[in-house]
mmCIF file of C-alpha atoms and ligand atoms in Angstrom:
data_model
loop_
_atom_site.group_PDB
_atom_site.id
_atom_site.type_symbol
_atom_site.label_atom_id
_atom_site.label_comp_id
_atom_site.label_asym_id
_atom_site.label_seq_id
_atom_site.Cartn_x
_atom_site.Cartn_y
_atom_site.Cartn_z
ATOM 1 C CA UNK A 1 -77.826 48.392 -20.049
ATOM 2 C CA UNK A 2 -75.000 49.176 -17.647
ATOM 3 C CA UNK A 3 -71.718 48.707 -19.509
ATOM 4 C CA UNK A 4 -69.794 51.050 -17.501
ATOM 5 C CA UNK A 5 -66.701 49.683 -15.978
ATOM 6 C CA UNK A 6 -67.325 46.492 -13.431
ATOM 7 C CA UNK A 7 -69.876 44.453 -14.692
ATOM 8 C CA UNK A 8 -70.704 41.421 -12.703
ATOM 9 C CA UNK A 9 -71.225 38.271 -14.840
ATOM 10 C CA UNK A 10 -72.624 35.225 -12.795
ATOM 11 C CA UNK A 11 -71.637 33.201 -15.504
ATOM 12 C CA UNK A 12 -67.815 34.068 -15.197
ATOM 13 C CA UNK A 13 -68.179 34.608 -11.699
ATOM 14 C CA UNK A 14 -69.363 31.084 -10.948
ATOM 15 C CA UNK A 15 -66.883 29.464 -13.256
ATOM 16 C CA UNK A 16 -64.439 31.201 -11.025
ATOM 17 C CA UNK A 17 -66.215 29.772 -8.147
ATOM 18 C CA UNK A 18 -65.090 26.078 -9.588
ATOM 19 C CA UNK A 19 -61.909 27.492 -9.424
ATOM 20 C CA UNK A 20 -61.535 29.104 -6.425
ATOM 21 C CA UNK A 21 -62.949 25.798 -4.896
ATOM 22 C CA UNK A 22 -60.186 24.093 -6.763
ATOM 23 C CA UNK A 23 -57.879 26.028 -5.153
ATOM 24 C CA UNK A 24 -56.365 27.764 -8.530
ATOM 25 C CA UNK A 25 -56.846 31.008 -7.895
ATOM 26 C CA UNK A 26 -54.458 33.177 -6.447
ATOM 27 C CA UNK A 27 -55.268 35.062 -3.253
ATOM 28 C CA UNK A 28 -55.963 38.541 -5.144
ATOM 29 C CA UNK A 29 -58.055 36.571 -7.666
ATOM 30 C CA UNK A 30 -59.992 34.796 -4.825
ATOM 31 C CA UNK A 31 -60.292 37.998 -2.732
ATOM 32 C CA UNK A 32 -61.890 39.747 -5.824
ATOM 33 C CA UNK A 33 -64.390 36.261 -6.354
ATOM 34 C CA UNK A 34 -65.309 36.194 -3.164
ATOM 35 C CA UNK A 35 -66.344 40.055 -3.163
ATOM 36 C CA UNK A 36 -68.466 39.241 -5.931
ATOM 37 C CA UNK A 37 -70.153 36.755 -4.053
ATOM 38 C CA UNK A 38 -70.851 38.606 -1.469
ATOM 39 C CA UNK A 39 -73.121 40.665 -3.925
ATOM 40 C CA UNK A 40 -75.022 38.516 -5.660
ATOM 41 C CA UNK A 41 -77.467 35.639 -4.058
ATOM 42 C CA UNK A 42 -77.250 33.373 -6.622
ATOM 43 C CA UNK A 43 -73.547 33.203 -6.569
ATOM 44 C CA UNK A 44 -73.341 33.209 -3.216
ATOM 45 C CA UNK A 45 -76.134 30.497 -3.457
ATOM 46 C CA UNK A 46 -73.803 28.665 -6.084
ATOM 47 C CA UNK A 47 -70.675 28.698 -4.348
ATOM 48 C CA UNK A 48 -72.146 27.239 -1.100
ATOM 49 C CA UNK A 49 -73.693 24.755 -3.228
ATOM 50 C CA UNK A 50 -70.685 23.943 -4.753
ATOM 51 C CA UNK A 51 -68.753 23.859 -1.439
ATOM 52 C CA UNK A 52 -71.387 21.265 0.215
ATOM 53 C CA UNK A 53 -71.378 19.154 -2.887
ATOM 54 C CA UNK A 54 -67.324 18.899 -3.104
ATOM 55 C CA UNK A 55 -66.661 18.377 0.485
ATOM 56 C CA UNK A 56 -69.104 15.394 -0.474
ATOM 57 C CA UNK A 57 -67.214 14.138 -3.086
ATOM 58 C CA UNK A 58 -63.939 14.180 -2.078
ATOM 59 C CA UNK A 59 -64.542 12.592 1.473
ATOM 60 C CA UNK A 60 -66.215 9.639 -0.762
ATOM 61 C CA UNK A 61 -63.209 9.489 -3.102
ATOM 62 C CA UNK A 62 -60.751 10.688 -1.026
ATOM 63 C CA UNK A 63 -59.640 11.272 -4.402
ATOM 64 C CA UNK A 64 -57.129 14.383 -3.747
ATOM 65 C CA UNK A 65 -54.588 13.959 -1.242
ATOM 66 C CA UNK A 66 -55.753 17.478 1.234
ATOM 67 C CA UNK A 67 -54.509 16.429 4.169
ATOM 68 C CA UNK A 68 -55.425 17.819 7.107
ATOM 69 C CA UNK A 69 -58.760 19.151 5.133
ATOM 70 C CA UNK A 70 -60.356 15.870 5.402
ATOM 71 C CA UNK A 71 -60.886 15.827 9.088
ATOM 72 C CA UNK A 72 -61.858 19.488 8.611
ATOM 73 C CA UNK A 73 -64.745 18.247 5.902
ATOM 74 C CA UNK A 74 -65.681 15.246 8.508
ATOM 75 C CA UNK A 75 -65.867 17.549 11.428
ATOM 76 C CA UNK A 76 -68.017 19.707 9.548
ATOM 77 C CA UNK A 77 -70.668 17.776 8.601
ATOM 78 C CA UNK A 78 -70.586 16.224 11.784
ATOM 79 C CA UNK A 79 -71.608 19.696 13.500
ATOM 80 C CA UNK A 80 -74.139 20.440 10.354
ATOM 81 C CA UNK A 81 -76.395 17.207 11.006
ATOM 82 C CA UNK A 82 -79.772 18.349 11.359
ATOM 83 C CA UNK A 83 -81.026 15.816 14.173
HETATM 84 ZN ZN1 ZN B 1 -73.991 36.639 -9.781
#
């Protein structure tokens, strides 16, 4: 068991994930998510999950007012489609 200093909790780490995708981190606590992330697959699997499944949501409810974000979300998944 590694107890040692830095231990890296997908739990935590993914509930910071919903966060960071919330946009209610701070940029020193994103920088420090997204580092974790980049170390772990199935966080990094979670977040992009996550990320594909909000920009869903919110261009369907266009339920928070992101401005300019919306065209970014429509853009993208115009240049994702698989055809
Ligand atoms: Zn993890």
């Amino acid at each position: 068991m590694n107890t040692a200093g830095q231990t890296h909790n997908c739990k935590e780490i993914q509930e910071q994930i919903i966060e960071l995708l919330d946009n209610e981190l701070s940029l020193e606590e994103r920088h420090w998510v997204l580092a974790e992330i980049d170390k772990c697959d199935e966080c990094e699997d979670f977040y992009f999950k996550l990320k594909k499944i909000k920009n869903l949501v919110s261009d369907k409810l266009g339920k928070k007012s992101c401005g300019d974000n919306i065209m970014g979300n429509i853009r993208a998944q115009i240049n994702i489609n698989p055809s």
